[in-house]
Amino acid sequence: MKMTGQTILITGGGSGIGLALARDLSAKGNQVIICGRSEHKLKAAKQACPQLEYKTCDITDESSRRHLSDFIRSEFPACNVLVNNAGVQYNYLFTDEQSHAAQIQAEININFLAQVKLTELFLPHLLKQQEAAIINVTSALAVVPKENAAVYCASKSALRTFGKALRYQLESTPVKVFEIVPALVETEMTAGRGRDKISPETVSKEAIRGIEAERYEIRIGKTKVLFALNRLLPSLAEKIIRRS
Ligand SMILES: NC(=O)c1ccc[n+]([C@@H]2O[C@H](COP(=O)([O-])OP(=O)(O)OC[C@H]3O[C@@H](n4cnc5c(N)ncnc54)[C@H](OP(=O)(O)O)[C@@H]3O)[C@@H](O)[C@H]2O)c1
């Protein structure tokens, strides 16, 4: 799919991977709309890249999703690409003595349920376009989990499986379903932890190349090696990632 001349909505586009994608896609001549909960992040993004448009939205909130959908349909009716990028990760252990109910709910809601509901809301609009795409940002941790991010990893596995099955359902339609699978990236989400992180800009450039080459699963950075290792020596892959 050519990534130029498209109209693209990116959730969580005010920072990190979403912002890098927004900047690069905008520079390639696409109309890009970003959304997120914090207006200051979206405003700062627009100041740095004036071609961007933005709309505040909490994707876990049904009326907020509806406002976003109405806004896109009226202001950007040509919108033909939805990038499900918004996400959160919390690190905790179920053996802790405190409750993690709020974090568990946020991870499942933001990383999975909201993306599925947003996809359902936008699909009728996408199906009317000549060419369209849904691009899900999952994670290498969807396949090889990390000990202290159990719900995050599970939520990403759920999004990965949902995307694959949806790809089958949409095979004979104009809507293609892509999956971007990054390894560890230097963003707000991973601040203060992990080593050998790649930049959001590297993720963005590789992802765009992958989409243009019609690769439906785009493994980025060390994900390529990790997935190969997981096939050949799964116990070694698990050992490396478990406490990463
Ligand atoms: N960093 C990594 O190592 C890594 C690796 C693999 C995959 N990923 C995935 O990449 C995606 C982007 O993450 P990132 O690393 O770029 O982190 P990030 O900079 O923290 O970006 C996450 C974005 O999601 C938005 N967001 C969170 N909850 C939201 C909600 N309820 N409604 C709307 N927007 C919401 C945040 O904005 P607000 O807080 O303003 O809403 C933020 O802009 C995530 O799905 C993450 O799981 C990251």
PDB file of C-alpha atoms and ligand atoms in Angstrom:
ATOM      1  CA  MET A   1       0.000   0.000   0.000  1.00  0.00           C
ATOM      2  CA  LYS A   2       1.446   3.334  -1.042  1.00  0.00           C
ATOM      3  CA  MET A   3       1.894   5.539   2.020  1.00  0.00           C
ATOM      4  CA  THR A   4       1.376   8.850   0.312  1.00  0.00           C
ATOM      5  CA  GLY A   5      -1.828  10.767  -0.347  1.00  0.00           C
ATOM      6  CA  GLN A   6      -3.711   8.841   2.370  1.00  0.00           C
ATOM      7  CA  THR A   7      -5.755  10.238   5.263  1.00  0.00           C
ATOM      8  CA  ILE A   8      -4.554   8.602   8.460  1.00  0.00           C
ATOM      9  CA  LEU A   9      -5.833   8.601  12.046  1.00  0.00           C
ATOM     10  CA  ILE A  10      -3.215   7.636  14.653  1.00  0.00           C
ATOM     11  CA  THR A  11      -4.323   6.921  18.232  1.00  0.00           C
ATOM     12  CA  GLY A  12      -1.715   7.904  20.819  1.00  0.00           C
ATOM     13  CA  GLY A  13      -0.080  10.104  18.182  1.00  0.00           C
ATOM     14  CA  GLY A  14       1.069  12.785  20.641  1.00  0.00           C
ATOM     15  CA  SER A  15       4.225  10.953  21.741  1.00  0.00           C
ATOM     16  CA  GLY A  16       6.631   8.091  21.063  1.00  0.00           C
ATOM     17  CA  ILE A  17       6.035   5.724  18.154  1.00  0.00           C
ATOM     18  CA  GLY A  18       2.709   7.360  17.220  1.00  0.00           C
ATOM     19  CA  LEU A  19       4.307  10.795  16.966  1.00  0.00           C
ATOM     20  CA  ALA A  20       7.236   9.505  14.896  1.00  0.00           C
ATOM     21  CA  LEU A  21       4.773   7.830  12.514  1.00  0.00           C
ATOM     22  CA  ALA A  22       2.681  11.024  12.377  1.00  0.00           C
ATOM     23  CA  ARG A  23       5.696  13.163  11.469  1.00  0.00           C
ATOM     24  CA  ASP A  24       7.050  10.754   8.839  1.00  0.00           C
ATOM     25  CA  LEU A  25       3.662  10.087   7.245  1.00  0.00           C
ATOM     26  CA  SER A  26       2.904  13.789   7.160  1.00  0.00           C
ATOM     27  CA  ALA A  27       6.276  14.487   5.504  1.00  0.00           C
ATOM     28  CA  LYS A  28       5.387  11.863   2.862  1.00  0.00           C
ATOM     29  CA  GLY A  29       2.305  13.841   1.819  1.00  0.00           C
ATOM     30  CA  ASN A  30      -0.399  12.139   3.876  1.00  0.00           C
ATOM     31  CA  GLN A  31      -3.060  14.009   5.862  1.00  0.00           C
ATOM     32  CA  VAL A  32      -2.486  12.852   9.432  1.00  0.00           C
ATOM     33  CA  ILE A  33      -4.814  13.267  12.398  1.00  0.00           C
ATOM     34  CA  ILE A  34      -3.511  12.327  15.857  1.00  0.00           C
ATOM     35  CA  CYS A  35      -5.488  11.715  19.022  1.00  0.00           C
ATOM     36  CA  GLY A  36      -4.788  11.106  22.692  1.00  0.00           C
ATOM     37  CA  ARG A  37      -6.021  12.150  26.133  1.00  0.00           C
ATOM     38  CA  SER A  38      -3.542  14.983  26.865  1.00  0.00           C
ATOM     39  CA  GLU A  39      -4.200  18.097  24.813  1.00  0.00           C
ATOM     40  CA  HIS A  40      -0.789  19.593  25.656  1.00  0.00           C
ATOM     41  CA  LYS A  41       1.016  16.694  23.922  1.00  0.00           C
ATOM     42  CA  LEU A  42      -1.168  17.022  20.816  1.00  0.00           C
ATOM     43  CA  LYS A  43      -0.715  20.813  20.727  1.00  0.00           C
ATOM     44  CA  ALA A  44       3.062  20.465  21.043  1.00  0.00           C
ATOM     45  CA  ALA A  45       3.036  17.957  18.179  1.00  0.00           C
ATOM     46  CA  LYS A  46       1.081  20.382  15.996  1.00  0.00           C
ATOM     47  CA  GLN A  47       3.421  23.229  16.885  1.00  0.00           C
ATOM     48  CA  ALA A  48       6.397  21.152  15.738  1.00  0.00           C
ATOM     49  CA  CYS A  49       4.577  19.829  12.658  1.00  0.00           C
ATOM     50  CA  PRO A  50       1.814  22.297  11.638  1.00  0.00           C
ATOM     51  CA  GLN A  51       0.334  20.013   8.944  1.00  0.00           C
ATOM     52  CA  LEU A  52      -0.888  17.642  11.663  1.00  0.00           C
ATOM     53  CA  GLU A  53      -4.482  17.847  12.867  1.00  0.00           C
ATOM     54  CA  TYR A  54      -5.529  16.634  16.276  1.00  0.00           C
ATOM     55  CA  LYS A  55      -8.513  15.711  18.402  1.00  0.00           C
ATOM     56  CA  THR A  56      -8.457  14.862  22.084  1.00  0.00           C
ATOM     57  CA  CYS A  57      -9.961  11.460  22.759  1.00  0.00           C
ATOM     58  CA  ASP A  58      -9.878   8.845  25.475  1.00  0.00           C
ATOM     59  CA  ILE A  59     -10.317   5.715  23.399  1.00  0.00           C
ATOM     60  CA  THR A  60     -11.616   3.776  26.420  1.00  0.00           C
ATOM     61  CA  ASP A  61     -14.616   6.091  26.691  1.00  0.00           C
ATOM     62  CA  GLU A  62     -17.555   5.281  24.412  1.00  0.00           C
ATOM     63  CA  SER A  63     -18.794   8.860  23.950  1.00  0.00           C
ATOM     64  CA  SER A  64     -15.225  10.069  23.345  1.00  0.00           C
ATOM     65  CA  ARG A  65     -14.827   7.400  20.642  1.00  0.00           C
ATOM     66  CA  ARG A  66     -18.127   8.505  19.065  1.00  0.00           C
ATOM     67  CA  HIS A  67     -17.030  12.166  19.054  1.00  0.00           C
ATOM     68  CA  LEU A  68     -13.788  11.149  17.374  1.00  0.00           C
ATOM     69  CA  SER A  69     -15.629   9.098  14.782  1.00  0.00           C
ATOM     70  CA  ASP A  70     -18.136  11.936  14.068  1.00  0.00           C
ATOM     71  CA  PHE A  71     -15.250  14.431  13.820  1.00  0.00           C
ATOM     72  CA  ILE A  72     -13.362  12.256  11.338  1.00  0.00           C
ATOM     73  CA  ARG A  73     -16.444  11.525   9.216  1.00  0.00           C
ATOM     74  CA  SER A  74     -17.371  15.218   8.965  1.00  0.00           C
ATOM     75  CA  GLU A  75     -13.905  16.856   8.770  1.00  0.00           C
ATOM     76  CA  PHE A  76     -11.859  14.099   7.113  1.00  0.00           C
ATOM     77  CA  PRO A  77     -14.286  11.947   5.129  1.00  0.00           C
ATOM     78  CA  ALA A  78     -11.395  10.574   3.053  1.00  0.00           C
ATOM     79  CA  CYS A  79      -9.905   8.930   6.175  1.00  0.00           C
ATOM     80  CA  ASN A  80      -8.851   5.466   5.010  1.00  0.00           C
ATOM     81  CA  VAL A  81      -6.200   4.378   7.525  1.00  0.00           C
ATOM     82  CA  LEU A  82      -6.670   3.704  11.251  1.00  0.00           C
ATOM     83  CA  VAL A  83      -3.507   3.180  13.291  1.00  0.00           C
ATOM     84  CA  ASN A  84      -4.309   1.506  16.624  1.00  0.00           C
ATOM     85  CA  ASN A  85      -1.193   2.652  18.452  1.00  0.00           C
ATOM     86  CA  ALA A  86      -2.310   3.987  21.874  1.00  0.00           C
ATOM     87  CA  GLY A  87      -1.103   1.812  24.726  1.00  0.00           C
ATOM     88  CA  VAL A  88       0.084   1.631  28.330  1.00  0.00           C
ATOM     89  CA  GLN A  89       2.341  -0.772  30.176  1.00  0.00           C
ATOM     90  CA  TYR A  90       2.619  -1.213  33.932  1.00  0.00           C
ATOM     91  CA  ASN A  91       5.149  -3.448  35.620  1.00  0.00           C
ATOM     92  CA  TYR A  92       3.935  -5.337  38.709  1.00  0.00           C
ATOM     93  CA  LEU A  93       3.760  -8.809  40.167  1.00  0.00           C
ATOM     94  CA  PHE A  94       0.587 -10.652  41.154  1.00  0.00           C
ATOM     95  CA  THR A  95       2.526 -11.843  44.196  1.00  0.00           C
ATOM     96  CA  ASP A  96       2.687  -8.244  45.502  1.00  0.00           C
ATOM     97  CA  GLU A  97       0.464  -7.708  48.469  1.00  0.00           C
ATOM     98  CA  GLN A  98      -1.301  -4.712  46.972  1.00  0.00           C
ATOM     99  CA  SER A  99      -4.169  -4.666  44.479  1.00  0.00           C
ATOM    100  CA  HIS A 100      -3.412  -3.882  40.845  1.00  0.00           C
ATOM    101  CA  ALA A 101      -7.057  -3.718  39.759  1.00  0.00           C
ATOM    102  CA  ALA A 102      -6.749  -0.230  38.205  1.00  0.00           C
ATOM    103  CA  GLN A 103      -3.637  -1.134  36.198  1.00  0.00           C
ATOM    104  CA  ILE A 104      -5.130  -4.438  35.042  1.00  0.00           C
ATOM    105  CA  GLN A 105      -8.295  -2.701  33.863  1.00  0.00           C
ATOM    106  CA  ALA A 106      -6.369   0.106  32.102  1.00  0.00           C
ATOM    107  CA  GLU A 107      -4.092  -2.320  30.231  1.00  0.00           C
ATOM    108  CA  ILE A 108      -6.952  -4.507  29.015  1.00  0.00           C
ATOM    109  CA  ASN A 109      -9.166  -1.547  28.153  1.00  0.00           C
ATOM    110  CA  ILE A 110      -6.607   0.646  26.384  1.00  0.00           C
ATOM    111  CA  ASN A 111      -4.428  -2.010  24.740  1.00  0.00           C
ATOM    112  CA  PHE A 112      -7.208  -4.327  23.600  1.00  0.00           C
ATOM    113  CA  LEU A 113     -10.897  -3.567  24.190  1.00  0.00           C
ATOM    114  CA  ALA A 114     -10.785   0.070  23.071  1.00  0.00           C
ATOM    115  CA  GLN A 115      -8.836  -0.841  19.912  1.00  0.00           C
ATOM    116  CA  VAL A 116     -11.371  -3.520  19.013  1.00  0.00           C
ATOM    117  CA  LYS A 117     -14.299  -1.161  19.629  1.00  0.00           C
ATOM    118  CA  LEU A 118     -12.656   1.661  17.666  1.00  0.00           C
ATOM    119  CA  THR A 119     -12.024  -0.762  14.818  1.00  0.00           C
ATOM    120  CA  GLU A 120     -15.682  -1.808  14.827  1.00  0.00           C
ATOM    121  CA  LEU A 121     -16.761   1.852  14.838  1.00  0.00           C
ATOM    122  CA  PHE A 122     -14.498   2.846  11.922  1.00  0.00           C
ATOM    123  CA  LEU A 123     -14.883  -0.267   9.793  1.00  0.00           C
ATOM    124  CA  PRO A 124     -18.081   0.766   7.924  1.00  0.00           C
ATOM    125  CA  HIS A 125     -16.328   4.011   6.944  1.00  0.00           C
ATOM    126  CA  LEU A 126     -13.138   2.215   5.894  1.00  0.00           C
ATOM    127  CA  LEU A 127     -15.132  -0.288   3.826  1.00  0.00           C
ATOM    128  CA  LYS A 128     -16.508   2.595   1.722  1.00  0.00           C
ATOM    129  CA  GLN A 129     -13.000   3.662   0.646  1.00  0.00           C
ATOM    130  CA  GLN A 130     -11.261   2.402  -2.490  1.00  0.00           C
ATOM    131  CA  GLU A 131      -8.267   1.294  -0.477  1.00  0.00           C
ATOM    132  CA  ALA A 132      -7.976   1.234   3.317  1.00  0.00           C
ATOM    133  CA  ALA A 133      -5.953  -0.173   6.202  1.00  0.00           C
ATOM    134  CA  ILE A 134      -6.095  -0.962   9.884  1.00  0.00           C
ATOM    135  CA  ILE A 135      -2.617  -0.951  11.412  1.00  0.00           C
ATOM    136  CA  ASN A 136      -2.244  -2.461  14.887  1.00  0.00           C
ATOM    137  CA  VAL A 137       0.837  -1.765  16.991  1.00  0.00           C
ATOM    138  CA  THR A 138       1.463  -4.894  19.069  1.00  0.00           C
ATOM    139  CA  SER A 139       4.802  -5.936  20.607  1.00  0.00           C
ATOM    140  CA  ALA A 140       7.449  -8.674  20.585  1.00  0.00           C
ATOM    141  CA  LEU A 141       6.140  -9.322  24.123  1.00  0.00           C
ATOM    142  CA  ALA A 142       2.890 -10.558  22.545  1.00  0.00           C
ATOM    143  CA  VAL A 143       4.817 -13.705  21.605  1.00  0.00           C
ATOM    144  CA  VAL A 144       7.538 -14.015  24.268  1.00  0.00           C
ATOM    145  CA  PRO A 145       6.259 -12.553  27.571  1.00  0.00           C
ATOM    146  CA  LYS A 146       8.039 -10.634  30.292  1.00  0.00           C
ATOM    147  CA  GLU A 147       7.541 -11.752  33.897  1.00  0.00           C
ATOM    148  CA  ASN A 148       6.455  -8.444  35.431  1.00  0.00           C
ATOM    149  CA  ALA A 149       4.198  -7.350  32.562  1.00  0.00           C
ATOM    150  CA  ALA A 150       1.751 -10.272  32.496  1.00  0.00           C
ATOM    151  CA  VAL A 151      -1.394  -8.338  31.589  1.00  0.00           C
ATOM    152  CA  TYR A 152       0.388  -6.044  29.123  1.00  0.00           C
ATOM    153  CA  CYS A 153       1.809  -9.086  27.278  1.00  0.00           C
ATOM    154  CA  ALA A 154      -1.589 -10.812  27.312  1.00  0.00           C
ATOM    155  CA  SER A 155      -3.326  -7.675  26.000  1.00  0.00           C
ATOM    156  CA  LYS A 156      -0.831  -7.465  23.118  1.00  0.00           C
ATOM    157  CA  SER A 157      -1.289 -11.195  22.328  1.00  0.00           C
ATOM    158  CA  ALA A 158      -5.032 -10.573  22.232  1.00  0.00           C
ATOM    159  CA  LEU A 159      -4.633  -7.647  19.810  1.00  0.00           C
ATOM    160  CA  ARG A 160      -2.273  -9.728  17.638  1.00  0.00           C
ATOM    161  CA  THR A 161      -4.740 -12.621  17.414  1.00  0.00           C
ATOM    162  CA  PHE A 162      -7.676 -10.272  16.811  1.00  0.00           C
ATOM    163  CA  GLY A 163      -5.776  -8.605  13.964  1.00  0.00           C
ATOM    164  CA  LYS A 164      -4.944 -11.927  12.294  1.00  0.00           C
ATOM    165  CA  ALA A 165      -8.542 -13.159  12.360  1.00  0.00           C
ATOM    166  CA  LEU A 166      -9.816  -9.772  11.175  1.00  0.00           C
ATOM    167  CA  ARG A 167      -7.349  -9.951   8.269  1.00  0.00           C
ATOM    168  CA  TYR A 168      -9.032 -13.201   7.169  1.00  0.00           C
ATOM    169  CA  GLN A 169     -12.504 -11.626   7.494  1.00  0.00           C
ATOM    170  CA  LEU A 170     -11.512  -8.626   5.374  1.00  0.00           C
ATOM    171  CA  GLU A 171      -9.552 -10.529   2.722  1.00  0.00           C
ATOM    172  CA  SER A 172     -12.065  -9.858  -0.041  1.00  0.00           C
ATOM    173  CA  THR A 173     -12.597  -6.179   0.932  1.00  0.00           C
ATOM    174  CA  PRO A 174     -10.487  -3.048   0.296  1.00  0.00           C
ATOM    175  CA  VAL A 175      -9.369  -3.049   3.972  1.00  0.00           C
ATOM    176  CA  LYS A 176      -5.935  -4.528   4.711  1.00  0.00           C
ATOM    177  CA  VAL A 177      -4.902  -5.370   8.263  1.00  0.00           C
ATOM    178  CA  PHE A 178      -1.258  -4.769   9.203  1.00  0.00           C
ATOM    179  CA  GLU A 179       0.617  -5.484  12.434  1.00  0.00           C
ATOM    180  CA  ILE A 180       3.657  -3.521  13.551  1.00  0.00           C
ATOM    181  CA  VAL A 181       5.684  -5.596  16.038  1.00  0.00           C
ATOM    182  CA  PRO A 182       8.395  -3.493  17.716  1.00  0.00           C
ATOM    183  CA  ALA A 183      10.985  -4.685  20.213  1.00  0.00           C
ATOM    184  CA  LEU A 184      12.149  -2.278  22.952  1.00  0.00           C
ATOM    185  CA  VAL A 185      11.811   1.380  21.928  1.00  0.00           C
ATOM    186  CA  GLU A 186      12.995   4.564  23.692  1.00  0.00           C
ATOM    187  CA  THR A 187       9.697   6.283  24.620  1.00  0.00           C
ATOM    188  CA  GLU A 188       7.811   7.557  27.680  1.00  0.00           C
ATOM    189  CA  MET A 189       6.510   4.020  28.155  1.00  0.00           C
ATOM    190  CA  THR A 190       9.979   2.563  28.716  1.00  0.00           C
ATOM    191  CA  ALA A 191      11.559   5.573  30.478  1.00  0.00           C
ATOM    192  CA  GLY A 192      14.123   4.486  33.062  1.00  0.00           C
ATOM    193  CA  ARG A 193      14.186   0.803  32.097  1.00  0.00           C
ATOM    194  CA  GLY A 194      15.651  -1.568  29.526  1.00  0.00           C
ATOM    195  CA  ARG A 195      18.808  -1.339  27.425  1.00  0.00           C
ATOM    196  CA  ASP A 196      19.690  -1.208  23.729  1.00  0.00           C
ATOM    197  CA  LYS A 197      16.472   0.554  22.831  1.00  0.00           C
ATOM    198  CA  ILE A 198      15.801   1.671  19.282  1.00  0.00           C
ATOM    199  CA  SER A 199      14.346   5.077  18.462  1.00  0.00           C
ATOM    200  CA  PRO A 200      10.679   5.681  17.589  1.00  0.00           C
ATOM    201  CA  GLU A 201      11.967   7.130  14.296  1.00  0.00           C
ATOM    202  CA  THR A 202      13.577   3.784  13.399  1.00  0.00           C
ATOM    203  CA  VAL A 203      10.295   2.018  14.165  1.00  0.00           C
ATOM    204  CA  SER A 204       8.374   4.470  12.023  1.00  0.00           C
ATOM    205  CA  LYS A 205      10.684   4.198   9.013  1.00  0.00           C
ATOM    206  CA  GLU A 206      10.763   0.370   9.113  1.00  0.00           C
ATOM    207  CA  ALA A 207       6.995   0.223   9.602  1.00  0.00           C
ATOM    208  CA  ILE A 208       6.312   2.482   6.619  1.00  0.00           C
ATOM    209  CA  ARG A 209       8.704   0.439   4.458  1.00  0.00           C
ATOM    210  CA  GLY A 210       6.907  -2.748   5.547  1.00  0.00           C
ATOM    211  CA  ILE A 211       3.445  -1.385   4.766  1.00  0.00           C
ATOM    212  CA  GLU A 212       4.606  -0.163   1.351  1.00  0.00           C
ATOM    213  CA  ALA A 213       6.000  -3.659   0.686  1.00  0.00           C
ATOM    214  CA  GLU A 214       2.593  -5.172   1.710  1.00  0.00           C
ATOM    215  CA  ARG A 215       4.157  -7.119   4.597  1.00  0.00           C
ATOM    216  CA  TYR A 216       1.222  -7.718   6.890  1.00  0.00           C
ATOM    217  CA  GLU A 217       3.364  -8.543   9.933  1.00  0.00           C
ATOM    218  CA  ILE A 218       6.206  -6.074  10.247  1.00  0.00           C
ATOM    219  CA  ARG A 219       8.846  -7.264  12.715  1.00  0.00           C
ATOM    220  CA  ILE A 220      11.003  -4.376  13.814  1.00  0.00           C
ATOM    221  CA  GLY A 221      14.512  -4.335  15.310  1.00  0.00           C
ATOM    222  CA  LYS A 222      15.344  -7.309  17.512  1.00  0.00           C
ATOM    223  CA  THR A 223      11.856  -8.759  17.036  1.00  0.00           C
ATOM    224  CA  LYS A 224      13.185 -10.438  13.865  1.00  0.00           C
ATOM    225  CA  VAL A 225      15.931 -12.303  15.764  1.00  0.00           C
ATOM    226  CA  LEU A 226      13.678 -13.005  18.748  1.00  0.00           C
ATOM    227  CA  PHE A 227      10.963 -14.631  16.630  1.00  0.00           C
ATOM    228  CA  ALA A 228      13.539 -16.791  14.819  1.00  0.00           C
ATOM    229  CA  LEU A 229      15.079 -17.809  18.158  1.00  0.00           C
ATOM    230  CA  ASN A 230      11.630 -18.526  19.577  1.00  0.00           C
ATOM    231  CA  ARG A 231      11.057 -20.975  16.715  1.00  0.00           C
ATOM    232  CA  LEU A 232      14.424 -22.718  17.027  1.00  0.00           C
ATOM    233  CA  LEU A 233      15.191 -22.495  20.754  1.00  0.00           C
ATOM    234  CA  PRO A 234      12.047 -21.294  22.565  1.00  0.00           C
ATOM    235  CA  SER A 235      13.448 -21.863  26.057  1.00  0.00           C
ATOM    236  CA  LEU A 236      16.400 -19.557  25.288  1.00  0.00           C
ATOM    237  CA  ALA A 237      14.093 -16.862  23.864  1.00  0.00           C
ATOM    238  CA  GLU A 238      11.931 -17.099  26.993  1.00  0.00           C
ATOM    239  CA  LYS A 239      14.961 -16.894  29.297  1.00  0.00           C
ATOM    240  CA  ILE A 240      16.257 -13.744  27.546  1.00  0.00           C
ATOM    241  CA  ILE A 241      12.930 -11.905  27.654  1.00  0.00           C
ATOM    242  CA  ARG A 242      11.571 -13.120  30.999  1.00  0.00           C
ATOM    243  CA  ARG A 243      13.496 -10.585  33.088  1.00  0.00           C
ATOM    244  CA  SER A 244      14.298  -8.073  30.322  1.00  0.00           C
TER     245      SER A 244
HETATM  246  N1  LIG B   1       8.150   1.525  23.794  1.00  0.00           N
HETATM  247  C1  LIG B   1       8.302   0.234  23.524  1.00  0.00           C
HETATM  248  O1  LIG B   1       9.336  -0.385  23.856  1.00  0.00           O
HETATM  249  C2  LIG B   1       7.221  -0.508  22.772  1.00  0.00           C
HETATM  250  C3  LIG B   1       7.529  -1.774  22.276  1.00  0.00           C
HETATM  251  C4  LIG B   1       6.551  -2.479  21.598  1.00  0.00           C
HETATM  252  C5  LIG B   1       5.300  -1.923  21.413  1.00  0.00           C
HETATM  253  N2  LIG B   1       5.023  -0.692  21.918  1.00  0.00           N
HETATM  254  C6  LIG B   1       3.668  -0.179  21.702  1.00  0.00           C
HETATM  255  O2  LIG B   1       3.766   1.023  20.967  1.00  0.00           O
HETATM  256  C7  LIG B   1       2.605   1.823  21.210  1.00  0.00           C
HETATM  257  C8  LIG B   1       3.041   3.253  21.478  1.00  0.00           C
HETATM  258  O3  LIG B   1       3.752   3.298  22.717  1.00  0.00           O
HETATM  259  P1  LIG B   1       5.027   4.211  22.952  1.00  0.00           P
HETATM  260  O4  LIG B   1       6.139   3.316  23.317  1.00  0.00           O
HETATM  261  O5  LIG B   1       5.177   5.160  21.830  1.00  0.00           O
HETATM  262  O6  LIG B   1       4.625   4.944  24.312  1.00  0.00           O
HETATM  263  P2  LIG B   1       4.062   6.405  24.632  1.00  0.00           P
HETATM  264  O7  LIG B   1       4.969   7.450  24.146  1.00  0.00           O
HETATM  265  O8  LIG B   1       3.699   6.361  26.073  1.00  0.00           O
HETATM  266  O9  LIG B   1       2.734   6.468  23.727  1.00  0.00           O
HETATM  267  C9  LIG B   1       1.500   5.939  24.108  1.00  0.00           C
HETATM  268  C10 LIG B   1       0.437   6.922  23.638  1.00  0.00           C
HETATM  269  O10 LIG B   1      -0.856   6.360  23.895  1.00  0.00           O
HETATM  270  C11 LIG B   1      -1.711   7.399  24.327  1.00  0.00           C
HETATM  271  N3  LIG B   1      -2.797   6.843  25.125  1.00  0.00           N
HETATM  272  C12 LIG B   1      -2.696   6.094  26.247  1.00  0.00           C
HETATM  273  N4  LIG B   1      -3.913   5.808  26.719  1.00  0.00           N
HETATM  274  C13 LIG B   1      -4.814   6.385  25.863  1.00  0.00           C
HETATM  275  C14 LIG B   1      -6.229   6.458  25.823  1.00  0.00           C
HETATM  276  N5  LIG B   1      -6.991   5.879  26.768  1.00  0.00           N
HETATM  277  N6  LIG B   1      -6.812   7.124  24.805  1.00  0.00           N
HETATM  278  C15 LIG B   1      -6.078   7.718  23.846  1.00  0.00           C
HETATM  279  N7  LIG B   1      -4.717   7.692  23.831  1.00  0.00           N
HETATM  280  C16 LIG B   1      -4.106   7.032  24.843  1.00  0.00           C
HETATM  281  C17 LIG B   1      -0.796   8.313  25.161  1.00  0.00           C
HETATM  282  O11 LIG B   1      -1.276   9.649  25.198  1.00  0.00           O
HETATM  283  P3  LIG B   1      -2.148  10.215  26.437  1.00  0.00           P
HETATM  284  O12 LIG B   1      -1.506   9.704  27.686  1.00  0.00           O
HETATM  285  O13 LIG B   1      -2.092  11.681  26.253  1.00  0.00           O
HETATM  286  O14 LIG B   1      -3.526   9.669  26.233  1.00  0.00           O
HETATM  287  C18 LIG B   1       0.501   8.248  24.375  1.00  0.00           C
HETATM  288  O15 LIG B   1       0.597   9.302  23.427  1.00  0.00           O
HETATM  289  C19 LIG B   1       1.887   1.161  22.392  1.00  0.00           C
HETATM  290  O16 LIG B   1       0.785   0.413  21.928  1.00  0.00           O
HETATM  291  C20 LIG B   1       2.941   0.233  22.968  1.00  0.00           C
HETATM  292  O17 LIG B   1       2.372  -0.863  23.636  1.00  0.00           O
HETATM  293  C21 LIG B   1       5.962   0.026  22.577  1.00  0.00           C
END
